[in-house]
Tab-separated table of C-alpha atoms in Angstrom:
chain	number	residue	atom	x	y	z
A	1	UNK	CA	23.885	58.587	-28.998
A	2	UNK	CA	23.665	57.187	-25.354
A	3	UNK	CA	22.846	59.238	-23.084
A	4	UNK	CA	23.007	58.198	-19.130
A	5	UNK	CA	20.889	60.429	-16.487
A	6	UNK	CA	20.873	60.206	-12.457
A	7	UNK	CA	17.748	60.941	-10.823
A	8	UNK	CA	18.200	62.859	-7.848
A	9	UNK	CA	20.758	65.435	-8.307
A	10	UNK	CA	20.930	65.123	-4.770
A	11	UNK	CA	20.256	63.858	-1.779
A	12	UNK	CA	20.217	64.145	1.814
A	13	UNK	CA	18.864	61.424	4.520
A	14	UNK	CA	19.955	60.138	7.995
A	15	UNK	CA	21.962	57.963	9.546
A	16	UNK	CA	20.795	54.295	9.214
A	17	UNK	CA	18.476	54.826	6.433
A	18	UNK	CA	18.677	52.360	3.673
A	19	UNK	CA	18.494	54.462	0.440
A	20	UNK	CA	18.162	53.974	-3.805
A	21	UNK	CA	19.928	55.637	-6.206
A	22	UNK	CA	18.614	55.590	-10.091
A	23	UNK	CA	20.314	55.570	-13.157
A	24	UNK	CA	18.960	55.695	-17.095
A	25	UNK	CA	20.545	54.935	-20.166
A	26	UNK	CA	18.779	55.540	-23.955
A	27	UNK	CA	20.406	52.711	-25.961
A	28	UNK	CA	19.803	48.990	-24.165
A	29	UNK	CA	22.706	47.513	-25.976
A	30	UNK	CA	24.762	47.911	-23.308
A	31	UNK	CA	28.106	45.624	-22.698
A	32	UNK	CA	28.122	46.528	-19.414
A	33	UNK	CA	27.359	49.239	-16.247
A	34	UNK	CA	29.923	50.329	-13.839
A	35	UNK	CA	29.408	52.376	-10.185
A	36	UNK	CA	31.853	54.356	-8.956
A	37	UNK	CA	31.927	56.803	-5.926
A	38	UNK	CA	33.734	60.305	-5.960
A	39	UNK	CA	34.981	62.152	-2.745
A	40	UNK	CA	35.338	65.784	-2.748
A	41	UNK	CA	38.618	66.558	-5.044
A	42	UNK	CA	39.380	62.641	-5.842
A	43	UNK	CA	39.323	60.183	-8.309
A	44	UNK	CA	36.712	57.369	-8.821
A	45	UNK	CA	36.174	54.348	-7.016
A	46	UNK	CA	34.675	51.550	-8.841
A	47	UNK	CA	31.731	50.464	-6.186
A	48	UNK	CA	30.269	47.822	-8.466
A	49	UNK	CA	30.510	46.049	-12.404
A	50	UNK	CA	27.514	44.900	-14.170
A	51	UNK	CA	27.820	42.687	-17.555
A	52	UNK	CA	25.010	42.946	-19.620
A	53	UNK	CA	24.163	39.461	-19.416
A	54	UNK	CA	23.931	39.729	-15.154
A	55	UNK	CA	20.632	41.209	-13.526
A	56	UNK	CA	22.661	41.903	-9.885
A	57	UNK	CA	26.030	42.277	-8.359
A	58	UNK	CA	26.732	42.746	-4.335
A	59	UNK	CA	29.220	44.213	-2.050
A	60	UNK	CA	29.037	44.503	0.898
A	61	UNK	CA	26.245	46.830	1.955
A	62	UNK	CA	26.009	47.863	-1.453
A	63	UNK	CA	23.696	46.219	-4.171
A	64	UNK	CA	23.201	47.040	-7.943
A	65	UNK	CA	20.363	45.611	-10.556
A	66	UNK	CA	20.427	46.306	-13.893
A	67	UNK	CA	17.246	45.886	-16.000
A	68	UNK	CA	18.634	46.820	-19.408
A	69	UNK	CA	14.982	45.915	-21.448
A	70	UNK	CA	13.840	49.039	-19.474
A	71	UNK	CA	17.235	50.960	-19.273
A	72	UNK	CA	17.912	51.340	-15.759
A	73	UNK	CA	19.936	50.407	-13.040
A	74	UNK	CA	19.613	51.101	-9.447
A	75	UNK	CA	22.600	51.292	-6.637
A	76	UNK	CA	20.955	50.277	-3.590
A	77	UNK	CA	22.842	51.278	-0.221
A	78	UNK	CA	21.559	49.083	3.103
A	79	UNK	CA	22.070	50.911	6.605
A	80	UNK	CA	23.360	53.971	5.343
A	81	UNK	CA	26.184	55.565	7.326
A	82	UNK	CA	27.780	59.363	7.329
A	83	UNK	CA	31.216	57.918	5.235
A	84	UNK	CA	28.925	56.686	2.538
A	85	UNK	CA	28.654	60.693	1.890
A	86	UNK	CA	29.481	61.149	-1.781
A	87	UNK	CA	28.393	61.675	-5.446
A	88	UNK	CA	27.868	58.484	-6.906
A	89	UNK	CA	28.163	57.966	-10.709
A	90	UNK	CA	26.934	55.559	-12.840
A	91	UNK	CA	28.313	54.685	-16.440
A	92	UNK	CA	27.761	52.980	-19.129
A	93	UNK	CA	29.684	50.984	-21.909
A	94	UNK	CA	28.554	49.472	-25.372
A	95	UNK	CA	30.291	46.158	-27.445
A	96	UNK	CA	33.343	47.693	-29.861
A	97	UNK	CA	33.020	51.404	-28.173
A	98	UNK	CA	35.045	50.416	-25.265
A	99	UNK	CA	33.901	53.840	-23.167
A	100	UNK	CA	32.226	54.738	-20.497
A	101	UNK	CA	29.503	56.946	-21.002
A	102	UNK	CA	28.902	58.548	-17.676
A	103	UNK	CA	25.688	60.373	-16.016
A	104	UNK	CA	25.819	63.691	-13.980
A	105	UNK	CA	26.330	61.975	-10.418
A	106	UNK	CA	23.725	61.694	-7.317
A	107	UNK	CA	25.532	63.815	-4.580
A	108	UNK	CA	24.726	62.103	-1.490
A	109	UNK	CA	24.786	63.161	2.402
A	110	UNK	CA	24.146	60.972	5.124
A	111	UNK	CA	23.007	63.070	8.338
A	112	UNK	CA	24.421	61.638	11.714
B	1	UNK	CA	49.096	46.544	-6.364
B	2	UNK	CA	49.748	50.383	-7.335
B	3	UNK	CA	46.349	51.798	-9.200
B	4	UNK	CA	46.893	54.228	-11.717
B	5	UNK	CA	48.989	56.791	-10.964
B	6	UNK	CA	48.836	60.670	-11.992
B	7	UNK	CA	50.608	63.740	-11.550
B	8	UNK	CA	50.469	66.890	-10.942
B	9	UNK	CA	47.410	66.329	-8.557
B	10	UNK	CA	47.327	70.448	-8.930
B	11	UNK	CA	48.255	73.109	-11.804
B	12	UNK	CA	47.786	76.318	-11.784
B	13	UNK	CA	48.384	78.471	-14.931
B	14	UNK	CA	47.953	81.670	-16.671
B	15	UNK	CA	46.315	81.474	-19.840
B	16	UNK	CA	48.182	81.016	-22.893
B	17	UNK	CA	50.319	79.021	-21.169
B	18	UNK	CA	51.117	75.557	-21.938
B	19	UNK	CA	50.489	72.892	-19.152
B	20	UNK	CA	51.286	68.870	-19.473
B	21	UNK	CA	49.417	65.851	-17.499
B	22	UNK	CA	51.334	62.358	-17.038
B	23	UNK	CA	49.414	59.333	-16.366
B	24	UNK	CA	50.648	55.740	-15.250
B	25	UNK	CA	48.340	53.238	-15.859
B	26	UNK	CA	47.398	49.531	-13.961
B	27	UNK	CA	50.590	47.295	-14.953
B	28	UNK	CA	49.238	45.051	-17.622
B	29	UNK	CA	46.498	46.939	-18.719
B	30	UNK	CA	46.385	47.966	-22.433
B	31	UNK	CA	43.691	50.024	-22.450
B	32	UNK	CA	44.022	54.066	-21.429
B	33	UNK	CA	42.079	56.382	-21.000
B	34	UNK	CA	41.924	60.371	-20.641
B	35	UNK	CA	38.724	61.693	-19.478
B	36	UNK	CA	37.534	65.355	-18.715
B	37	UNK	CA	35.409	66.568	-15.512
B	38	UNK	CA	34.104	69.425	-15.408
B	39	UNK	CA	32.645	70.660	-11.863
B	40	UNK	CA	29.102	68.961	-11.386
B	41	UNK	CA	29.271	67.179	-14.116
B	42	UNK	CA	30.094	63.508	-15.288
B	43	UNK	CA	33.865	62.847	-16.516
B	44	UNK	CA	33.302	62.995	-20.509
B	45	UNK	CA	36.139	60.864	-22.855
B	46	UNK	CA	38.942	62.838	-24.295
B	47	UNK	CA	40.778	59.433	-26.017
B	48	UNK	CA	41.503	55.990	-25.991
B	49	UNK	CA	44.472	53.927	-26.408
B	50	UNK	CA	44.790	50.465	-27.321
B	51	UNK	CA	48.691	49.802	-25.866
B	52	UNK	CA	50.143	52.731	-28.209
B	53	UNK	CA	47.358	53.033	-30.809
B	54	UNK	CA	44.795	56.016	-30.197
B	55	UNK	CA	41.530	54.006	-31.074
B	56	UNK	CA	39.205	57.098	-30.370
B	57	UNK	CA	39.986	60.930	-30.130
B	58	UNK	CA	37.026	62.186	-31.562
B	59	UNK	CA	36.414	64.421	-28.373
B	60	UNK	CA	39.863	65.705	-28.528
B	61	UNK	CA	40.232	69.260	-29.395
B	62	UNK	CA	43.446	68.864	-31.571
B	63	UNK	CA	43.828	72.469	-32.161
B	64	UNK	CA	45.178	72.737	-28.815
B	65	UNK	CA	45.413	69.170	-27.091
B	66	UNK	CA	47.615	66.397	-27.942
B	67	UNK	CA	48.376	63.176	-25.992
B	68	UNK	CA	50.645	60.259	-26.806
B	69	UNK	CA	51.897	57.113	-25.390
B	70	UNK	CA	54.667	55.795	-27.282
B	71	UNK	CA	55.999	52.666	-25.441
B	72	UNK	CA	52.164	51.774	-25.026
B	73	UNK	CA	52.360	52.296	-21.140
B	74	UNK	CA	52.448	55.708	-19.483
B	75	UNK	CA	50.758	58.547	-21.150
B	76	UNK	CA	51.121	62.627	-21.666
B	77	UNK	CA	48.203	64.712	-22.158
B	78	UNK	CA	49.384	68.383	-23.273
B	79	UNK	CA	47.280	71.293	-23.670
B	80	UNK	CA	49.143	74.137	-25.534
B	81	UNK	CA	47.698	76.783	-25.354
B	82	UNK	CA	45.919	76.671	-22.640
B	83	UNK	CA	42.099	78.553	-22.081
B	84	UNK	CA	40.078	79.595	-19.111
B	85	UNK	CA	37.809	77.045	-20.246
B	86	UNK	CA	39.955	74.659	-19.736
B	87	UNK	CA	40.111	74.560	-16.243
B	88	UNK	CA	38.630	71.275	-14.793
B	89	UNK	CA	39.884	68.179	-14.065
B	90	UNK	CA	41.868	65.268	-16.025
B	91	UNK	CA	41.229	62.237	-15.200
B	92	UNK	CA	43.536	59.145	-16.596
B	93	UNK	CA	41.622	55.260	-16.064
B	94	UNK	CA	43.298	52.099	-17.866
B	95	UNK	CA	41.697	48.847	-18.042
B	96	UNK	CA	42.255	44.932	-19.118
B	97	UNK	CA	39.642	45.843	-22.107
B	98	UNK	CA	37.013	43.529	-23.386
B	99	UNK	CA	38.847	40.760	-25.292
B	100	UNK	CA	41.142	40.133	-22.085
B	101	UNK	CA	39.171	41.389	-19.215
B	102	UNK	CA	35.634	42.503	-17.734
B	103	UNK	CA	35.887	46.347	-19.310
B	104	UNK	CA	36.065	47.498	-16.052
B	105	UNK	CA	38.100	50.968	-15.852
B	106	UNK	CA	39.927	52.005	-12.712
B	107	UNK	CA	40.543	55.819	-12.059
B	108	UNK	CA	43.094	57.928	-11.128
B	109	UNK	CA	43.727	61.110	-8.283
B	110	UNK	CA	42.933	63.376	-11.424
B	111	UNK	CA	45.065	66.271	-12.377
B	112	UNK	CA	43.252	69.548	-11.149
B	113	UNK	CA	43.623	72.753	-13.649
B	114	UNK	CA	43.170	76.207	-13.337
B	115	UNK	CA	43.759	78.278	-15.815
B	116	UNK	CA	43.602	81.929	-14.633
């Protein structure tokens, strides 16, 4: 069973910072790994797609890598700034099990 | 274009009750999804629908929840009766799928619950 887990719970840094978010999975045979962002009481964004076969994807000030050998992906955020403030999910999918397995979120605050 | 589209946004409810969710998805996207959030936690799949085929609704408590989507396009998630546990939210997400499309899902507002 896949299990996905987002180290920190939380956390806090200040304005301008560039910061790194982490994200695990259990089972490498991923199909792909999808970002989102959730605001207090909303829905998700989706920040950022991954297919298993692709190491990076950008946007913006926002960049994700995926190493799936290891079973991680990082969501790195350049020149942070107080609207980035969120909880950021990351999720996984496998081939034929067309679901998103999600972690427990990284609730961040940027400090002005 | 119009994402997916949900509603109520809010529901408030005494127990015992029953309460139903209604979910529009992308246009052109088969795939459907309903997905529960509890607070802190990661959204966690409730079931699946391939246009009006439910693929996977192993996490679906069918004692008490039921969903359909007969014409293959908007959905109904129903929760009769309803428990204090229930109260979290429901989110609905639809996607292209893998054969046709990236597998990338797009979310709704959610549908908030409380069950009092």
């Amino acid at each position: 069973k896949q299990e996905v887990t987002q180290i920190p719970a939380a956390l806090s840094v200040p304005e301008g910072e560039n910061l790194v978010l982490n994200c695990s999975f259990t089972d490498s045979a991923i199909y792909n790994l999808q970002w989102f962002r959730q605001d207090p009481g909303k829905g998700l964004t989706s920040l950022l797609l991954i297919q298993s076969s692709q190491r990076e994807q950008t946007s913006g000030r926002l960049n994700a890598s995926l190493d799936k050998s290891s079973g991680r992906s990082t969501l790195y955020i350049a020149a942070s700034q107080p609207g980035d403030s969120a909880t950021y999910l990351c999720a996984v999918s496998h081939q034929g099990a067309q679901k998103l397995v999600f972690g427990q979120g990284t609730r961040l605050t940027i400090n002005p | 274009e119009a994402g997916v589209v949900q509603s109520p946004r809010y529901k408030i409810i005494e127990k015992k009750q029953p309460v139903a969710f209604w979910c529009n998805p992308i246009s052109g996207h088969n795939t459907l999804y309903w997905y529960l959030q509890n607070l802190g936690q990661g959204p966690e799949l409730l079931i699946r629908y391939e246009n009006e085929e439910a693929v996977d609704d192993s996490q679906l408590p069918k004692d008490r929840f039921s969903a359909e989507r007969l014409k293959g396009v908007d959905s109904t998630l129903k929760i009769q009766p309803a428990e204090l546990g229930d109260s979290a939210v429901y989110l609905c997400a639809s996607s292209l799928g893998m054969r046709t499309g990236t597998g990338e899902l797009f979310f709704g507002e959610g549908s908030r619950l409380t069950v009092l």
